[in-house]
Coordinates of C-alpha atoms in Angstrom, one line a residue:
Chain A
M1 CA 75.4 81.4 118.2
T2 CA 76.5 85.0 118.4
L3 CA 79.3 86.9 120.3
K4 CA 76.9 89.8 120.8
N5 CA 76.8 91.0 124.4
K6 CA 78.5 87.8 125.7
A7 CA 81.5 89.8 127.0
C8 CA 82.1 93.3 128.1
I9 CA 84.9 95.8 129.0
A10 CA 85.2 96.0 132.7
G11 CA 88.3 98.0 133.1
I12 CA 90.5 100.5 131.3
G13 CA 93.8 102.0 132.2
S14 CA 96.7 103.9 130.8
T15 CA 100.0 105.6 131.5
E16 CA 100.5 109.3 130.9
F17 CA 101.1 110.0 127.2
T18 CA 104.4 111.8 126.7
R19 CA 107.2 112.5 124.2
N20 CA 109.7 110.7 126.5
S21 CA 108.3 108.2 129.1
G22 CA 111.7 107.6 130.8
R23 CA 110.9 104.0 131.1
S24 CA 110.7 100.7 129.0
E25 CA 107.7 99.4 127.1
I26 CA 107.4 96.7 129.6
H27 CA 107.3 99.1 132.5
M28 CA 104.6 101.1 130.7
A29 CA 102.6 98.0 129.8
V30 CA 102.5 97.0 133.5
D31 CA 101.7 100.4 134.8
A32 CA 98.7 100.5 132.3
A33 CA 97.6 96.9 133.4
L34 CA 97.7 97.9 137.1
A35 CA 95.6 101.1 136.3
A36 CA 93.1 98.9 134.3
C37 CA 92.9 96.5 137.4
E38 CA 92.4 99.4 139.7
D39 CA 89.7 100.9 137.5
A40 CA 87.9 97.5 137.4
G41 CA 88.4 96.6 141.0
L42 CA 90.1 93.4 140.1
E43 CA 93.0 91.8 141.8
P44 CA 95.7 91.5 139.1
E45 CA 96.4 88.0 140.0
K46 CA 93.0 87.0 138.7
I47 CA 93.9 87.8 135.1
D48 CA 94.1 84.5 133.3
G49 CA 94.2 85.6 129.6
M50 CA 96.1 88.1 127.6
V51 CA 96.0 89.6 124.0
R52 CA 99.1 91.4 122.8
F53 CA 99.7 93.1 119.4
G54 CA 101.4 90.9 116.9
S55 CA 103.5 91.9 114.0
A56 CA 102.5 93.7 110.8
G57 CA 104.6 91.5 108.7
Q58 CA 107.6 93.4 110.2
T59 CA 108.2 94.7 113.6
T60 CA 106.2 97.8 114.5
C61 CA 107.5 98.0 118.0
E62 CA 105.8 94.9 119.6
F63 CA 108.5 94.4 122.1
T64 CA 106.5 93.6 125.2
T65 CA 105.5 90.0 125.5
D66 CA 102.5 88.6 127.4
A67 CA 105.2 86.7 129.5
D68 CA 106.9 89.9 130.5
V69 CA 103.6 91.4 131.7
A70 CA 102.6 88.1 133.4
R71 CA 105.8 87.9 135.2
C72 CA 105.7 91.5 136.5
L73 CA 102.1 90.9 137.8
N74 CA 103.0 87.5 139.4
L75 CA 100.2 85.8 137.4
P76 CA 100.2 82.1 138.4
N77 CA 99.0 81.0 135.0
L78 CA 97.5 82.1 131.6
N79 CA 94.9 79.8 130.2
F80 CA 94.7 82.0 127.0
Y81 CA 97.2 84.1 125.1
S82 CA 97.0 85.4 121.6
E83 CA 98.3 88.1 119.2
A84 CA 96.3 90.4 117.2
P85 CA 98.5 91.5 114.2
W86 CA 98.7 94.4 111.7
G87 CA 99.7 97.4 113.7
G88 CA 96.8 99.7 114.6
G89 CA 94.4 97.4 112.6
A90 CA 94.7 95.1 115.6
C91 CA 93.1 97.3 118.3
C92 CA 89.5 96.1 118.0
S93 CA 90.7 92.6 117.1
T94 CA 92.2 92.3 120.6
I95 CA 88.8 92.8 122.0
L96 CA 87.3 90.2 119.6
H97 CA 90.0 87.7 120.7
A98 CA 89.2 88.4 124.3
A99 CA 85.5 88.3 123.9
M100 CA 85.8 84.9 122.3
A101 CA 88.0 83.5 125.0
V102 CA 85.8 84.7 128.0
S103 CA 82.4 83.8 126.4
A104 CA 83.8 80.3 125.5
G105 CA 84.9 79.8 129.0
I106 CA 88.7 79.5 128.0
A107 CA 89.6 82.3 130.3
K108 CA 87.8 84.6 133.0
Y109 CA 89.5 87.9 132.8
V110 CA 91.5 88.8 129.6
L111 CA 93.9 91.8 129.6
C112 CA 94.4 93.4 126.2
F113 CA 97.3 95.8 126.0
R114 CA 99.5 97.9 123.8
S115 CA 102.7 99.6 124.9
L116 CA 104.9 101.5 122.6
K117 CA 107.6 104.3 122.7
P118 CA 108.4 105.5 119.1
A119 CA 109.0 108.9 120.5
S120 CA 112.0 108.0 122.6
G121 CA 112.6 104.4 121.9
T122 CA 114.8 102.5 119.4
V123 CA 112.4 102.3 116.5
R124 CA 110.7 105.5 115.1
Y125 CA 108.0 105.1 112.6
G126 CA 108.4 106.9 109.4
R127 CA 112.1 107.3 109.7
P128 CA 113.8 104.3 107.9
T129 CA 117.3 103.9 109.2
A130 CA 118.3 101.8 106.2
V131 CA 116.3 100.7 103.2
P132 CA 114.6 97.5 104.1
V133 CA 114.5 95.8 100.7
D134 CA 113.0 92.4 101.3
S135 CA 109.8 90.5 100.4
H136 CA 107.1 92.7 98.9
W137 CA 108.9 95.9 100.3
S138 CA 111.3 95.3 97.3
Y139 CA 108.6 96.7 95.1
S140 CA 108.2 100.0 96.9
M141 CA 111.2 100.8 99.2
P142 CA 113.9 101.1 96.5
F143 CA 111.8 104.0 95.1
G144 CA 111.9 106.0 98.3
F145 CA 108.3 105.0 98.9
S146 CA 109.2 104.5 102.5
S147 CA 107.0 106.1 105.1
P148 CA 103.4 105.4 106.4
T149 CA 102.6 109.1 105.6
S150 CA 103.5 108.5 101.9
W151 CA 101.6 105.3 101.7
V152 CA 98.4 106.8 103.0
A153 CA 99.0 110.0 101.1
A154 CA 99.1 108.1 97.8
F155 CA 95.6 106.4 98.2
T156 CA 94.3 109.7 99.8
N157 CA 95.4 111.6 96.7
R158 CA 93.4 109.2 94.4
W159 CA 90.4 109.4 96.8
M160 CA 90.5 113.3 96.6
Y161 CA 90.7 113.1 92.9
E162 CA 87.7 110.8 92.7
T163 CA 85.5 112.5 95.3
G164 CA 86.5 116.2 95.2
A165 CA 87.3 116.3 98.9
T166 CA 89.5 119.2 99.6
N167 CA 92.4 120.2 101.8
D168 CA 90.0 122.3 103.8
D169 CA 88.1 119.0 104.5
L170 CA 91.2 117.3 105.8
G171 CA 92.2 120.4 107.8
M172 CA 88.8 120.3 109.5
I173 CA 89.5 116.8 110.9
A174 CA 92.7 118.1 112.4
L175 CA 90.9 121.0 113.9
V176 CA 87.9 119.1 115.4
C177 CA 90.3 116.6 117.0
R178 CA 92.4 119.3 118.3
E179 CA 89.3 121.1 119.8
N180 CA 88.6 117.9 121.7
A181 CA 92.2 117.5 122.8
V182 CA 92.4 121.1 124.2
V183 CA 90.1 120.3 127.0
N184 CA 91.5 116.8 127.8
P185 CA 94.4 116.9 130.3
R186 CA 95.6 113.5 129.2
A187 CA 96.1 114.7 125.6
I188 CA 99.5 115.6 124.5
F189 CA 98.0 118.7 122.8
Y190 CA 96.1 119.7 125.9
R191 CA 95.5 123.5 125.9
R192 CA 97.2 123.8 122.6
P193 CA 94.5 125.0 120.0
I194 CA 95.2 125.4 116.3
T195 CA 93.4 127.3 113.6
L196 CA 92.9 126.5 109.9
E197 CA 95.6 129.0 109.2
D198 CA 98.0 127.1 111.5
Y199 CA 97.1 123.9 109.6
Y200 CA 98.1 125.4 106.3
K201 CA 101.2 126.8 107.8
S202 CA 102.4 123.4 109.2
P203 CA 105.1 122.0 106.9
M204 CA 104.1 119.9 103.9
L205 CA 105.6 116.4 104.4
C206 CA 104.3 114.3 101.5
T207 CA 101.4 115.7 99.2
P208 CA 98.6 116.2 100.2
F209 CA 99.7 115.7 103.8
R210 CA 101.0 118.4 106.0
M211 CA 102.3 117.9 109.7
H212 CA 98.9 118.4 111.1
D213 CA 97.3 115.7 108.9
T214 CA 99.6 113.2 110.7
C215 CA 99.1 111.6 114.1
L216 CA 101.3 112.0 117.2
E217 CA 104.4 110.0 117.8
N218 CA 104.6 109.4 121.5
D219 CA 105.3 107.0 124.3
G220 CA 102.6 105.3 126.3
A221 CA 100.6 102.2 127.1
V222 CA 96.9 101.3 127.4
A223 CA 95.3 98.2 128.9
I224 CA 91.8 97.0 128.8
I225 CA 90.1 94.1 130.8
V226 CA 87.5 92.0 129.1
T227 CA 85.2 89.6 131.0
T228 CA 81.7 88.2 131.0
P229 CA 78.7 90.4 132.0
E230 CA 78.1 87.9 135.0
R231 CA 81.6 88.5 136.4
A232 CA 81.5 92.2 135.7
K233 CA 78.6 92.3 138.3
D234 CA 81.1 91.8 141.0
L235 CA 83.5 94.5 139.7
K236 CA 83.3 98.3 140.2
Q237 CA 82.4 99.7 136.9
T238 CA 79.3 99.9 134.6
P239 CA 80.1 97.3 131.9
A240 CA 80.6 98.4 128.3
Y241 CA 79.0 95.5 126.4
I242 CA 80.8 94.2 123.3
T243 CA 77.7 94.3 121.1
G244 CA 79.4 94.1 117.8
V245 CA 83.0 93.4 116.8
G246 CA 84.6 92.5 113.4
M247 CA 87.8 91.9 111.5
G248 CA 88.5 92.3 107.8
M249 CA 91.5 91.7 105.5
A250 CA 90.0 92.1 101.9
D251 CA 91.8 91.1 98.7
D252 CA 95.3 91.5 97.5
S253 CA 96.6 92.8 101.0
F254 CA 100.0 94.0 101.9
C255 CA 101.2 95.9 105.0
M256 CA 100.3 99.5 104.1
T257 CA 101.1 99.0 100.3
S258 CA 97.9 97.4 99.0
F259 CA 98.2 99.3 95.8
Y260 CA 97.5 96.7 93.3
R261 CA 93.7 96.4 93.7
D262 CA 91.5 98.0 91.0
K263 CA 90.4 100.6 93.5
I264 CA 92.9 101.0 96.4
G265 CA 90.5 102.4 99.0
I266 CA 90.0 100.8 102.4
P267 CA 87.9 97.7 101.7
E268 CA 89.2 96.1 104.9
M269 CA 87.0 98.5 106.8
K270 CA 83.9 97.8 104.7
Y271 CA 84.2 94.1 105.7
A272 CA 85.1 94.7 109.4
G273 CA 82.2 97.2 109.6
K274 CA 79.7 95.1 108.0
D275 CA 80.3 92.2 110.4
T276 CA 80.4 94.6 113.4
F277 CA 77.0 96.2 112.5
K278 CA 75.5 92.8 111.7
M279 CA 76.5 91.3 114.9
A280 CA 75.2 94.3 116.8
G281 CA 72.0 94.4 114.7
L282 CA 72.5 98.1 114.3
T283 CA 73.2 100.6 111.5
P284 CA 75.4 103.7 111.2
K285 CA 72.4 105.8 112.0
D286 CA 72.2 104.2 115.5
V287 CA 75.8 105.3 116.4
D288 CA 75.8 108.1 119.0
V289 CA 79.6 108.7 118.9
C290 CA 82.5 107.2 117.0
Q291 CA 86.2 107.1 117.6
F292 CA 87.5 106.9 113.9
Y293 CA 91.1 105.7 113.6
D294 CA 92.8 108.8 112.7
A295 CA 96.5 108.1 112.0
F296 CA 95.9 110.6 109.0
T297 CA 93.1 113.0 108.6
S298 CA 91.7 111.7 105.4
L299 CA 91.1 108.2 107.0
V300 CA 88.1 109.7 108.9
P301 CA 85.9 110.8 106.0
M302 CA 87.1 107.7 103.9
Q303 CA 85.9 105.5 106.8
M304 CA 82.6 107.3 106.9
E305 CA 82.0 106.1 103.3
A306 CA 83.4 102.5 103.9
L307 CA 81.2 102.0 106.9
G308 CA 78.1 103.5 105.3
F309 CA 77.7 106.6 107.5
V310 CA 77.6 108.6 104.2
E311 CA 77.3 107.5 100.5
E312 CA 80.5 106.7 98.6
G313 CA 82.3 110.0 97.7
E314 CA 80.3 112.1 100.3
G315 CA 82.9 111.8 103.2
G316 CA 84.6 115.1 102.4
A317 CA 81.3 117.0 102.0
F318 CA 80.0 115.5 105.3
V319 CA 83.0 116.8 107.4
R320 CA 83.1 120.2 105.4
G321 CA 83.0 123.1 108.0
G322 CA 83.3 120.6 111.0
D323 CA 79.9 121.2 112.6
R324 CA 78.5 117.8 112.0
I325 CA 81.4 116.1 113.6
R326 CA 81.9 118.3 116.6
P327 CA 80.5 117.1 120.0
T328 CA 77.2 119.0 119.3
G329 CA 76.9 117.6 115.8
E330 CA 75.0 114.6 114.3
L331 CA 78.1 112.3 114.5
P332 CA 80.5 113.5 117.1
I333 CA 84.1 112.0 116.5
N334 CA 87.3 111.4 118.4
T335 CA 86.0 113.0 121.6
A336 CA 89.2 112.8 123.5
G337 CA 91.2 114.2 120.6
G338 CA 92.0 111.1 118.8
M339 CA 95.4 110.0 117.6
L340 CA 96.0 113.3 115.9
S341 CA 95.8 115.2 119.1
E342 CA 95.5 113.0 122.3
A343 CA 98.0 110.2 121.7
Y344 CA 98.9 107.5 119.3
I345 CA 98.5 104.1 121.1
H346 CA 97.5 102.1 118.0
G347 CA 93.8 102.7 118.6
M348 CA 93.7 101.4 122.1
N349 CA 93.3 104.8 123.6
M350 CA 90.4 105.2 121.3
I351 CA 88.7 102.1 122.8
T352 CA 89.1 103.5 126.3
E353 CA 87.4 106.7 125.2
A354 CA 84.5 104.7 123.6
T355 CA 84.2 102.9 126.9
R356 CA 84.1 106.1 128.8
Q357 CA 81.3 107.4 126.6
I358 CA 79.2 104.3 127.5
R359 CA 80.0 104.9 131.3
G360 CA 79.1 108.6 130.9
T361 CA 82.5 109.6 132.3
A362 CA 84.3 111.1 129.3
I363 CA 85.5 114.6 129.5
T364 CA 83.8 115.7 126.4
Q365 CA 80.7 113.5 127.2
I366 CA 78.1 113.2 124.6
P367 CA 74.6 113.1 126.1
N368 CA 72.6 109.9 126.3
V369 CA 75.2 107.6 124.5
E370 CA 73.6 104.2 123.9
V371 CA 75.9 103.1 121.0
S372 CA 79.6 103.9 121.0
M373 CA 81.9 102.9 118.1
T374 CA 85.6 102.5 117.5
T375 CA 87.6 101.6 114.5
G376 CA 91.0 100.1 113.7
G377 CA 93.9 101.2 111.6
L378 CA 93.7 101.6 107.8
G379 CA 96.0 100.5 105.0
V380 CA 96.3 97.2 106.8
P381 CA 93.8 94.4 107.8
T382 CA 91.6 96.0 110.3
S383 CA 88.8 95.7 112.8
A384 CA 85.8 97.6 114.4
L385 CA 83.9 97.6 117.6
I386 CA 80.5 98.7 118.9
L387 CA 80.0 99.1 122.6
T388 CA 76.6 99.5 124.3
K389 CA 75.0 99.4 127.7
G390 CA 73.8 95.8 126.9
Chain B
M1 CA 113.6 118.4 90.2
A2 CA 112.8 114.8 90.2
L3 CA 114.6 111.8 91.7
E4 CA 118.3 112.2 91.0
L5 CA 121.1 109.8 91.7
N6 CA 123.4 110.8 94.6
N7 CA 126.2 109.1 96.3
Y8 CA 123.9 107.5 98.8
H9 CA 122.4 105.2 96.2
A10 CA 125.6 103.2 96.0
K11 CA 126.0 103.4 99.9
Y12 CA 122.6 102.3 100.9
F13 CA 121.0 100.3 98.2
Y14 CA 121.4 96.6 98.6
D15 CA 120.1 93.5 96.8
P16 CA 116.4 93.1 96.9
V17 CA 115.5 89.8 98.7
A18 CA 113.3 87.7 96.3
E19 CA 111.4 84.6 97.0
S20 CA 112.1 81.9 94.5
F21 CA 108.9 82.8 92.5
E22 CA 110.0 86.4 92.2
Q23 CA 113.6 85.9 91.0
G24 CA 112.6 86.3 87.3
F25 CA 111.5 89.9 88.0
W26 CA 114.8 90.9 89.5
D27 CA 116.8 88.9 87.0
A28 CA 115.1 90.8 84.2
V29 CA 115.7 94.2 86.0
K30 CA 119.4 93.4 85.9
Q31 CA 119.1 93.1 82.2
K32 CA 117.1 96.4 82.0
K33 CA 113.9 94.7 81.1
L34 CA 110.6 95.3 82.9
V35 CA 108.7 91.9 83.1
F36 CA 105.4 90.9 84.7
Q37 CA 104.1 87.5 85.6
R38 CA 101.2 86.0 83.5
C39 CA 99.4 82.7 83.9
T40 CA 100.0 80.3 81.0
E41 CA 96.6 78.7 81.4
C42 CA 94.1 81.6 81.9
G43 CA 96.2 84.6 81.1
E44 CA 95.8 86.4 84.4
W45 CA 98.5 89.0 85.3
S46 CA 100.1 89.2 88.7
H47 CA 102.2 91.9 90.3
P48 CA 103.9 91.7 92.8
P49 CA 104.5 88.0 91.7
R50 CA 102.7 85.1 93.3
P51 CA 103.9 81.4 93.4
M52 CA 100.7 80.5 91.5
C53 CA 97.8 82.0 89.6
H54 CA 95.4 83.5 92.1
K55 CA 92.5 82.9 89.7
C56 CA 92.9 79.4 88.2
K57 CA 95.5 78.1 90.8
C58 CA 97.7 76.9 88.0
Q59 CA 101.4 77.0 88.9
D60 CA 102.8 77.6 85.4
M61 CA 103.5 81.3 85.3
E62 CA 105.5 83.0 82.6
W63 CA 107.5 86.3 82.5
V64 CA 106.3 88.6 79.9
E65 CA 108.3 91.8 78.9
S66 CA 106.2 95.0 79.4
S67 CA 105.8 97.6 76.8
G68 CA 106.9 100.0 79.5
K69 CA 104.0 102.3 78.8
G70 CA 101.4 103.5 81.4
K71 CA 99.3 106.1 83.0
I72 CA 99.7 107.5 86.5
Y73 CA 97.0 106.2 88.8
T74 CA 98.1 108.1 91.8
F75 CA 101.2 109.8 93.1
V76 CA 102.8 111.7 96.0
I77 CA 105.5 114.4 96.2
F78 CA 108.0 113.9 99.0
T79 CA 108.8 117.3 100.4
R80 CA 110.4 116.2 103.7
E81 CA 113.5 114.0 103.6
V82 CA 113.1 110.6 105.3
H83 CA 116.4 109.1 104.0
P84 CA 119.5 110.5 102.5
M85 CA 119.3 108.3 99.5
Y86 CA 116.3 110.3 98.3
R87 CA 116.8 114.0 98.1
V88 CA 113.5 116.0 98.2
P89 CA 111.5 117.0 96.4
Y90 CA 110.8 113.7 94.4
E91 CA 107.8 112.0 93.0
V92 CA 106.6 108.5 93.7
V93 CA 104.2 107.3 91.0
V94 CA 101.7 104.4 91.1
V95 CA 101.4 103.5 87.4
D96 CA 98.7 101.5 85.6
M97 CA 100.5 99.7 83.0
E98 CA 98.8 100.1 79.6
D99 CA 99.4 96.7 78.0
E100 CA 99.5 94.4 81.1
K101 CA 96.8 94.4 83.8
V102 CA 99.2 95.4 86.5
R103 CA 100.1 98.3 88.6
F104 CA 103.7 99.3 89.3
I105 CA 105.4 101.7 91.8
S106 CA 108.4 103.8 90.7
N107 CA 109.8 107.4 90.4
M108 CA 109.8 110.1 87.8
I109 CA 112.9 111.4 86.1
D110 CA 113.4 114.7 84.3
T111 CA 110.0 115.8 85.6
D112 CA 109.0 118.7 87.9
P113 CA 106.6 117.9 90.7
D114 CA 104.2 120.4 89.3
E115 CA 104.0 118.6 86.1
V116 CA 102.7 115.3 87.5
Y117 CA 99.0 114.6 87.4
I118 CA 96.7 111.6 87.7
G119 CA 96.2 110.1 84.2
M120 CA 99.6 111.4 82.9
P121 CA 101.1 109.1 80.3
V122 CA 104.5 107.8 81.2
E123 CA 107.1 105.2 80.0
V124 CA 109.9 103.3 81.6
E125 CA 113.5 104.1 81.5
F126 CA 116.2 102.2 83.3
V127 CA 118.8 104.1 85.2
D128 CA 122.0 102.6 86.7
I129 CA 121.8 103.5 90.4
N130 CA 125.1 101.7 91.2
D131 CA 127.6 99.4 89.6
E132 CA 125.3 96.5 89.9
W133 CA 121.7 97.7 89.8
P134 CA 119.6 99.5 87.2
L135 CA 116.1 100.4 88.4
P136 CA 113.0 100.9 86.2
W137 CA 112.2 104.6 86.6
F138 CA 109.6 106.5 84.4
R139 CA 109.5 109.7 82.4
K140 CA 106.9 111.7 80.5
A141 CA 105.7 109.6 77.5
K142 CA 107.2 110.9 74.3

């Protein structure tokens, strides 16, 4: 019994990515859902399952419910609805939930979606409006340890100390993602290149992170339709098979503040990746292109280590100079610009790019892609996904 | 400059909300004591607190006063203000406590950002941040 290739991504859709959408999260979610149905060639009323983002122990802009979307799409019934929690860690988990549901016959067509508007909405990430001193936050917030940038910066600082990774290495992640975004009309930073000099000139926010080390804050929504390969035959697109997918929580976990382990690191991704590769029967060497969750630059080389693309401590050296991770390199990354430069939709836009790489329709298309990987958010329980042609 | 008191501390800081099994930590803080949880059966330390020992599952945990000494495991310097209670630049330090097997998050006082390094010996000092609450902050070890 395995989930391998029992389900596939049959449709992808998104809104435009902007700094001010001018409409509600619900509205964007439905716009993305309709785009995904159009892409798949599926009548919206056939959707009978839905996976939304759940909380990360506190709200991180999960305002749109499955019921909101179902009501707008006039869905007669949902046989299946679930939530994948932990912020950006949830992105590939939504696909795991959906794949389980369609392969087990619980639902036929499952819509996974994320809609968020931290750029123009009521909740902004990284800008605490008060000091939320409750639960485990009582041990960090009273000390002004209060932004995602600072939490990731803290374990990045230790990782740099242990591995010798440099600021130049972090800058190279920002540059390569930007190079890919510059040619992508969907990207917020379309036609807006940066140099390493620009990277160093961008304001320091929280050591070692400058502005260009941190992802975008924007409005937008992404929707993805998962069904069985049999049903996908009657739809429009070449299916992207869900060949490997996994989740991981690891020990002594908190939301973004798992600082009490012997070695902080990102063990969640080790576990999620191990299960994902095992299900797929593949190794990192087989991956043709990877969308690494890049809320912050350092997370890319750290994941390369956690997932076994490189040895422990070698992530910084691998990305040095950038050529290995450019589209012409041995491991092309974040081909649409990633969340540093395309848009920050909690990793769901990365899954759509991974899907396009399998279809052969990406703007920065890598030749002959057979294995296309995506990863979920770090510092939280997370997930990973491998798509293939089946 | 390190973390310094300003008027916003009194305005914005409010009581930490503690689960029943955490109450001992915050009760001790009010008395300017840094305490950590230790299992009376197997001696395992726990911070942040848990309702039971995660190793031996015993529910008889005790509060043990810390020596207050430690070394910086990692740190960050805030250079962009995210809240008026915290004027930049200031340091957040993640400290490996020397005599208890726990890690603790805090701030540095009387220490320039340039002086802070991984492995730096530090010791706790309680500072009254408003009429009601002292907080355990750290300074360079003497």
